[in-house]
mmCIF file of C-alpha atoms in Angstrom:
data_model
loop_
_atom_site.group_PDB
_atom_site.id
_atom_site.type_symbol
_atom_site.label_atom_id
_atom_site.label_comp_id
_atom_site.label_asym_id
_atom_site.label_seq_id
_atom_site.Cartn_x
_atom_site.Cartn_y
_atom_site.Cartn_z
ATOM 1 C CA MET A 15 0.250 -0.059 0.557
ATOM 2 C CA LYS A 16 1.332 3.527 -0.777
ATOM 3 C CA ILE A 17 -0.194 6.857 1.044
ATOM 4 C CA THR A 18 0.932 9.982 -0.653
ATOM 5 C CA LYS A 19 0.370 13.706 0.988
ATOM 6 C CA LYS A 20 -0.055 16.224 0.142
ATOM 7 C CA SER A 21 -0.350 20.120 0.012
ATOM 8 C CA SER A 22 -3.883 21.907 -0.922
ATOM 9 C CA ASN A 23 -1.939 24.828 -1.495
ATOM 10 C CA SER A 24 1.758 24.290 -2.910
ATOM 11 C CA GLY A 25 1.719 27.545 -3.767
ATOM 12 C CA ILE A 26 2.259 28.538 0.193
ATOM 13 C CA SER A 27 3.891 25.385 1.571
ATOM 14 C CA ASP A 28 6.405 24.569 -1.216
ATOM 15 C CA GLY A 29 9.678 25.884 -0.440
ATOM 16 C CA ASN A 30 8.443 27.244 3.065
ATOM 17 C CA ASP A 31 11.009 26.213 5.981
ATOM 18 C CA CYS A 32 7.783 25.993 7.629
ATOM 19 C CA TYR A 33 5.934 22.715 6.203
ATOM 20 C CA SER A 34 7.436 19.585 5.621
ATOM 21 C CA LEU A 35 5.318 17.212 4.185
ATOM 22 C CA ASN A 36 7.913 14.673 6.371
ATOM 23 C CA GLY A 37 6.526 12.474 9.222
ATOM 24 C CA ALA A 38 2.927 12.344 8.246
ATOM 25 C CA GLU A 39 1.478 9.515 10.748
ATOM 26 C CA PHE A 40 -0.988 7.099 9.199
ATOM 27 C CA THR A 41 -2.371 4.779 11.286
ATOM 28 C CA ILE A 42 -3.715 1.333 9.204
ATOM 29 C CA TYR A 43 -6.436 -0.819 11.347
ATOM 30 C CA LYS A 44 -7.826 -4.191 11.118
ATOM 31 C CA ASN A 45 -11.340 -3.356 11.723
ATOM 32 C CA SER A 46 -13.889 -0.457 10.922
ATOM 33 C CA ALA A 47 -14.100 0.719 14.882
ATOM 34 C CA CYS A 48 -10.362 1.426 14.405
ATOM 35 C CA THR A 49 -9.301 -0.207 17.446
ATOM 36 C CA GLN A 50 -7.201 -2.847 16.479
ATOM 37 C CA VAL A 51 -3.847 -1.287 15.020
ATOM 38 C CA TYR A 52 -2.251 -3.536 11.828
ATOM 39 C CA LYS A 53 0.189 -1.192 11.636
ATOM 40 C CA ILE A 54 1.167 2.754 11.556
ATOM 41 C CA ILE A 55 2.825 4.287 8.746
ATOM 42 C CA THR A 56 5.213 7.697 7.877
ATOM 43 C CA THR A 57 5.785 9.609 5.438
ATOM 44 C CA ASN A 58 9.065 10.794 3.535
ATOM 45 C CA ALA A 59 10.206 14.133 2.863
ATOM 46 C CA SER A 60 8.284 13.687 -0.521
ATOM 47 C CA GLY A 61 4.978 12.681 1.811
ATOM 48 C CA VAL A 62 5.119 8.489 0.201
ATOM 49 C CA ALA A 63 4.337 6.184 3.022
ATOM 50 C CA THR A 64 4.303 3.029 2.264
ATOM 51 C CA CYS A 65 3.395 -0.477 3.854
ATOM 52 C CA ASN A 66 4.584 -4.043 2.160
ATOM 53 C CA ASN A 67 3.764 -7.186 1.874
ATOM 54 C CA MET A 68 0.450 -6.985 3.494
ATOM 55 C CA PRO A 69 -1.824 -10.107 4.121
ATOM 56 C CA LEU A 70 -4.981 -10.124 1.914
ATOM 57 C CA GLY A 71 -7.975 -8.873 4.030
ATOM 58 C CA GLN A 72 -10.005 -5.494 4.228
ATOM 59 C CA TYR A 73 -7.828 -2.824 6.518
ATOM 60 C CA TRP A 74 -9.093 1.045 7.412
ATOM 61 C CA VAL A 75 -6.409 4.103 7.396
ATOM 62 C CA LYS A 76 -6.688 7.309 9.200
ATOM 63 C CA GLU A 77 -3.962 10.071 9.123
ATOM 64 C CA THR A 78 -3.313 10.312 12.857
ATOM 65 C CA LYS A 79 -0.617 12.801 13.103
ATOM 66 C CA ALA A 80 0.199 15.997 11.142
ATOM 67 C CA PRO A 81 3.235 16.803 9.591
ATOM 68 C CA THR A 82 4.921 20.202 10.519
ATOM 69 C CA GLY A 83 2.634 23.016 9.231
ATOM 70 C CA PHE A 84 -0.023 20.898 8.381
ATOM 71 C CA GLU A 85 -2.949 19.839 10.017
ATOM 72 C CA ARG A 86 -4.192 16.248 10.437
ATOM 73 C CA ASN A 87 -6.757 15.717 7.933
ATOM 74 C CA THR A 88 -9.605 14.247 10.660
ATOM 75 C CA ASP A 89 -12.363 13.247 7.490
ATOM 76 C CA PHE A 90 -9.578 11.056 6.200
ATOM 77 C CA LEU A 91 -10.920 7.360 6.573
ATOM 78 C CA GLU A 92 -10.127 4.661 3.215
ATOM 79 C CA LYS A 93 -11.163 1.496 3.498
ATOM 80 C CA ILE A 94 -8.495 -0.803 1.385
#
């Protein structure tokens, strides 16, 4: 699985030291109630986080920590 965090206003955030896409945390859950954590993945400087070799099944993903300068997207909940 690959998740990419992006700025909604790159004209302000790109090249601005007050913003960094590095360090956003996404928690992958094994159940729809989001109480059984499978893994926490963290974005790199490009805003990309990956999780390899996941067993087949359904997972739910939430952004659980925002990177520097950004707010956590509380509306983000993705079923995969």
